[in-house]
Amino acid sequence: EAGVAQSPRYKIIEKRQSVAFWCNPISGHATLYWYQQILGQGPKLLIQFQNNGVVDDSQLPKDRFSAERLKGVDSTLKIQPAKLEDSAVYLCASSSSWGGGKNGLYEQYFGPGTRLTVT
Amino acid sequence: KQEVTQIPAALSVPEGENLVLNCSFTDSAIYNLQWFRQDPGKGLTSLLLIQSSQREQTSGRLNASLDKSSGRSTLYIAASQPGDSATYLCAVRKAAGNKLTFGGGTRVLVKP
């Protein structure tokens, strides 16, 4: 099966500019996650969608970050305006809502990520 | 609030040596625990998933153990190879369908 797709793979912007990332999850996966991974750290959840509804956005900096999943499939994460500390890899993951997957039980499958550099 | 710690942050071993990677978590009320591998510039690849009711899980040269009561998991990689060089991350899930909370990872270098 096709994996999680993300674009672009790399993006360099200046601070105060805006940027958007796109994610296409594995077909049929109802749950979609956006994680931020700062260099040298583990990923941190920004937002979790179940179909097109938000399940958890407690760690999303809502003054500058926004995300949507309008039709319950693709998702877009936007940053406006960007700050230097937003430089990170943004990972998208998806999982089946019924606990399926190769190892079962809500295993998350990750995309290759988008590396953002803010100068 | 769940906190996940991986020590050491970096590890270098000669080829053929067994690898032992540690993961500890503060809240023992977990649903399951996953070990991932991350190569430079790449996404995460799932290696093993252990349910909270399990004590260990094996796949090829990889074996992961879980001691939920003490908040620890260990990933063993037998007979390490240069191709095992990567960052290894552990993550815990509090409830079904919930987010993963990650440790900071252990960066492994296997020298030929």
Short mmCIF file of C-alpha atoms in Angstrom, two decimals:
data_model
loop_
_atom_site.label_atom_id
_atom_site.label_comp_id
_atom_site.label_asym_id
_atom_site.label_seq_id
_atom_site.Cartn_x
_atom_site.Cartn_y
_atom_site.Cartn_z
CA GLU A 1 0.00 0.00 0.00
CA ALA A 2 1.11 3.57 -0.63
CA GLY A 3 2.58 5.33 2.38
CA VAL A 4 1.96 8.75 3.86
CA ALA A 5 2.87 11.48 1.36
CA GLN A 6 4.13 14.93 2.31
CA SER A 7 5.19 17.97 0.35
CA PRO A 8 7.33 19.91 0.02
CA ARG A 9 10.29 17.96 1.38
CA TYR A 10 12.31 21.09 2.10
CA LYS A 11 11.42 24.75 2.58
CA ILE A 12 13.51 27.79 3.43
CA ILE A 13 11.74 31.02 4.34
CA GLU A 14 12.53 34.25 6.13
CA LYS A 15 11.04 35.05 9.51
CA ARG A 16 7.61 36.65 9.40
CA GLN A 17 6.80 34.91 6.10
CA SER A 18 4.09 32.28 5.83
CA VAL A 19 4.40 28.65 4.78
CA ALA A 20 2.09 25.68 4.22
CA PHE A 21 2.69 21.96 4.32
CA TRP A 22 0.55 19.26 2.76
CA CYS A 23 -0.09 15.68 3.85
CA ASN A 24 -1.94 12.81 2.20
CA PRO A 25 -2.48 9.90 4.62
CA ILE A 26 -2.71 6.21 3.86
CA SER A 27 -5.98 5.46 2.12
CA GLY A 28 -8.74 4.67 4.58
CA HIS A 29 -6.93 5.99 7.65
CA ALA A 30 -9.33 8.14 9.63
CA THR A 31 -6.79 9.53 12.11
CA LEU A 32 -4.15 12.02 11.04
CA TYR A 33 -1.40 13.58 13.18
CA TRP A 34 1.01 16.48 12.70
CA TYR A 35 4.21 16.36 14.75
CA GLN A 36 7.02 18.90 15.08
CA GLN A 37 10.54 17.54 15.51
CA ILE A 38 13.22 20.02 16.50
CA LEU A 39 16.79 18.93 15.80
CA GLY A 40 18.05 16.52 18.45
CA GLN A 41 14.62 16.00 20.03
CA GLY A 42 11.78 13.53 19.67
CA PRO A 43 8.65 14.50 17.74
CA LYS A 44 5.99 16.50 19.59
CA LEU A 45 2.30 16.33 18.64
CA LEU A 46 0.87 19.57 17.25
CA ILE A 47 -2.59 18.40 16.25
CA GLN A 48 -4.60 15.20 15.84
CA PHE A 49 -7.62 14.82 13.54
CA GLN A 50 -10.26 12.10 13.59
CA ASN A 51 -11.82 12.32 10.12
CA ASN A 52 -12.23 16.11 9.74
CA GLY A 53 -12.65 16.86 13.44
CA VAL A 54 -9.91 17.98 15.84
CA VAL A 55 -9.20 15.53 18.68
CA ASP A 56 -6.18 17.20 20.30
CA ASP A 57 -4.59 20.57 19.52
CA SER A 58 -3.41 21.40 23.02
CA GLN A 59 0.21 21.95 21.94
CA LEU A 60 -0.54 23.87 18.74
CA PRO A 61 0.59 27.54 18.95
CA LYS A 62 -2.73 28.82 17.73
CA ASP A 63 -1.60 32.42 17.35
CA ARG A 64 0.54 31.40 14.37
CA PHE A 65 -0.21 27.79 13.46
CA SER A 66 -3.38 26.49 11.84
CA ALA A 67 -4.36 23.16 10.33
CA GLU A 68 -7.32 21.80 8.46
CA ARG A 69 -8.59 18.53 7.09
CA LEU A 70 -11.70 19.65 5.29
CA LYS A 71 -12.81 16.42 3.59
CA GLY A 72 -11.35 14.01 6.12
CA VAL A 73 -8.50 12.98 3.81
CA ASP A 74 -5.70 15.44 2.94
CA SER A 75 -4.49 17.93 5.50
CA THR A 76 -2.68 21.27 5.40
CA LEU A 77 -0.59 22.79 8.19
CA LYS A 78 0.13 26.52 7.96
CA ILE A 79 2.47 28.82 9.86
CA GLN A 80 1.89 32.58 9.68
CA PRO A 81 4.07 34.43 10.56
CA ALA A 82 7.05 32.12 10.98
CA LYS A 83 9.63 32.57 13.74
CA LEU A 84 13.21 31.36 13.91
CA GLU A 85 12.22 28.74 16.52
CA ASP A 86 9.83 27.14 14.03
CA SER A 87 12.81 25.63 12.21
CA ALA A 88 12.15 21.90 12.50
CA VAL A 89 10.97 18.83 10.63
CA TYR A 90 7.19 18.59 10.37
CA LEU A 91 6.02 15.00 10.30
CA CYS A 92 2.62 13.76 9.28
CA ALA A 93 1.36 10.36 10.44
CA SER A 94 -1.86 8.41 10.03
CA SER A 95 -3.49 5.43 11.67
CA SER A 96 -6.58 3.34 11.28
CA SER A 97 -9.35 4.23 13.70
CA TRP A 98 -10.23 0.61 14.28
CA GLY A 99 -6.82 -0.42 15.55
CA GLY A 100 -5.59 -2.19 12.44
CA GLY A 101 -2.10 -2.08 10.94
CA LYS A 102 0.78 -4.50 10.46
CA ASN A 103 1.33 -4.74 14.18
CA GLY A 104 -2.25 -3.88 15.02
CA LEU A 105 -3.60 -1.57 17.64
CA TYR A 106 -3.43 1.98 16.29
CA GLU A 107 0.07 1.77 14.85
CA GLN A 108 1.03 5.11 13.34
CA TYR A 109 2.66 5.32 9.91
CA PHE A 110 4.87 8.33 9.27
CA GLY A 111 5.61 10.31 6.14
CA PRO A 112 9.14 11.48 5.19
CA GLY A 113 8.60 14.90 6.75
CA THR A 114 9.11 18.49 5.61
CA ARG A 115 12.28 20.18 6.78
CA LEU A 116 11.62 23.88 7.43
CA THR A 117 14.43 26.38 7.87
CA VAL A 118 13.48 29.89 9.00
CA THR A 119 16.23 32.49 8.49
CA LYS B 1 2.03 14.63 32.29
CA GLN B 2 3.85 11.72 30.66
CA GLU B 3 7.61 12.16 30.19
CA VAL B 4 9.74 9.76 28.20
CA THR B 5 13.52 9.64 28.59
CA GLN B 6 16.14 7.83 26.58
CA ILE B 7 19.66 7.45 27.93
CA PRO B 8 22.28 7.61 26.53
CA ALA B 9 21.63 10.23 23.88
CA ALA B 10 24.38 8.74 21.72
CA LEU B 11 26.12 5.39 21.52
CA SER B 12 29.03 4.07 19.46
CA VAL B 13 29.86 0.36 19.24
CA PRO B 14 32.04 -1.87 17.07
CA GLU B 15 30.32 -4.08 14.54
CA GLY B 16 29.13 -7.39 15.98
CA GLU B 17 28.52 -6.09 19.47
CA ASN B 18 25.01 -6.32 20.93
CA LEU B 19 23.15 -3.02 21.36
CA VAL B 20 21.08 -2.20 24.44
CA LEU B 21 18.89 0.90 24.24
CA ASN B 22 16.95 2.15 27.25
CA CYS B 23 13.64 3.97 27.52
CA SER B 24 11.90 5.11 30.70
CA PHE B 25 8.50 6.72 31.20
CA THR B 26 6.97 8.41 34.22
CA ASP B 27 3.32 7.30 33.97
CA SER B 28 2.91 3.52 33.94
CA ALA B 29 -0.72 3.74 32.74
CA ILE B 30 0.09 3.17 29.08
CA TYR B 31 -1.82 1.44 26.28
CA ASN B 32 1.23 0.39 24.29
CA LEU B 33 4.82 1.34 23.50
CA GLN B 34 6.50 1.61 20.11
CA TRP B 35 10.13 1.62 19.05
CA PHE B 36 11.02 3.53 15.88
CA ARG B 37 14.10 3.94 13.74
CA GLN B 38 14.90 7.26 12.05
CA ASP B 39 17.57 7.65 9.41
CA PRO B 40 19.01 11.12 8.71
CA GLY B 41 16.59 13.22 6.69
CA LYS B 42 13.95 10.50 6.74
CA GLY B 43 10.68 9.82 8.51
CA LEU B 44 10.11 7.25 11.25
CA THR B 45 9.98 3.51 10.62
CA SER B 46 8.15 1.40 13.19
CA LEU B 47 10.27 -1.46 14.52
CA LEU B 48 8.26 -3.05 17.31
CA LEU B 49 5.01 -2.40 19.13
CA ILE B 50 4.42 -3.87 22.60
CA GLN B 51 0.99 -3.94 24.17
CA SER B 52 0.76 -3.03 27.86
CA SER B 53 -0.14 -6.64 28.67
CA GLN B 54 2.96 -8.01 26.95
CA ARG B 55 6.44 -8.42 28.41
CA GLU B 56 8.39 -8.60 25.17
CA GLN B 57 8.20 -8.56 21.40
CA THR B 58 10.69 -9.96 18.90
CA SER B 59 11.44 -9.37 15.23
CA GLY B 60 14.57 -10.87 13.72
CA ARG B 61 17.61 -9.49 15.54
CA LEU B 62 15.43 -7.07 17.51
CA ASN B 63 13.90 -7.78 20.90
CA ALA B 64 12.02 -5.27 23.01
CA SER B 65 11.04 -5.80 26.61
CA LEU B 66 8.51 -3.89 28.67
CA ASP B 67 8.30 -3.56 32.46
CA LYS B 68 5.25 -1.36 32.83
CA SER B 69 5.28 -1.24 36.63
CA SER B 70 8.78 0.22 36.70
CA GLY B 71 8.22 2.40 33.63
CA ARG B 72 10.97 0.88 31.50
CA SER B 73 11.49 -0.64 28.09
CA THR B 74 14.68 -1.96 26.56
CA LEU B 75 15.46 -2.54 22.90
CA TYR B 76 18.10 -5.18 22.18
CA ILE B 77 19.74 -5.44 18.78
CA ALA B 78 21.85 -8.57 18.41
CA ALA B 79 25.08 -8.69 16.44
CA SER B 80 25.00 -5.05 15.33
CA GLN B 81 25.85 -4.10 11.75
CA PRO B 82 26.90 -0.75 10.23
CA GLY B 83 23.44 -0.60 8.64
CA ASP B 84 21.94 -0.38 12.13
CA SER B 85 23.41 3.12 12.49
CA ALA B 86 20.45 5.44 13.00
CA THR B 87 18.49 7.22 15.72
CA TYR B 88 16.18 5.00 17.75
CA LEU B 89 13.10 6.53 19.35
CA CYS B 90 10.67 5.06 21.82
CA ALA B 91 7.15 6.38 22.25
CA VAL B 92 4.24 5.55 24.54
CA ARG B 93 0.51 5.77 23.93
CA LYS B 94 -1.76 6.51 26.89
CA ALA B 95 -5.01 5.25 25.37
CA ALA B 96 -6.30 3.58 22.22
CA GLY B 97 -6.14 5.95 19.26
CA ASN B 98 -4.29 8.52 21.29
CA LYS B 99 -1.15 10.48 20.45
CA LEU B 100 2.36 9.15 20.94
CA THR B 101 4.67 10.77 23.49
CA PHE B 102 8.27 10.40 22.33
CA GLY B 103 11.61 10.24 24.03
CA GLY B 104 14.52 12.28 22.71
CA GLY B 105 16.08 9.30 20.95
CA THR B 106 19.42 7.49 21.07
CA ARG B 107 21.76 8.11 18.15
CA VAL B 108 23.61 4.88 17.36
CA LEU B 109 26.81 4.49 15.36
CA VAL B 110 28.04 1.00 14.53
CA LYS B 111 31.66 1.12 13.40
CA PRO B 112 32.89 -1.45 10.87
#
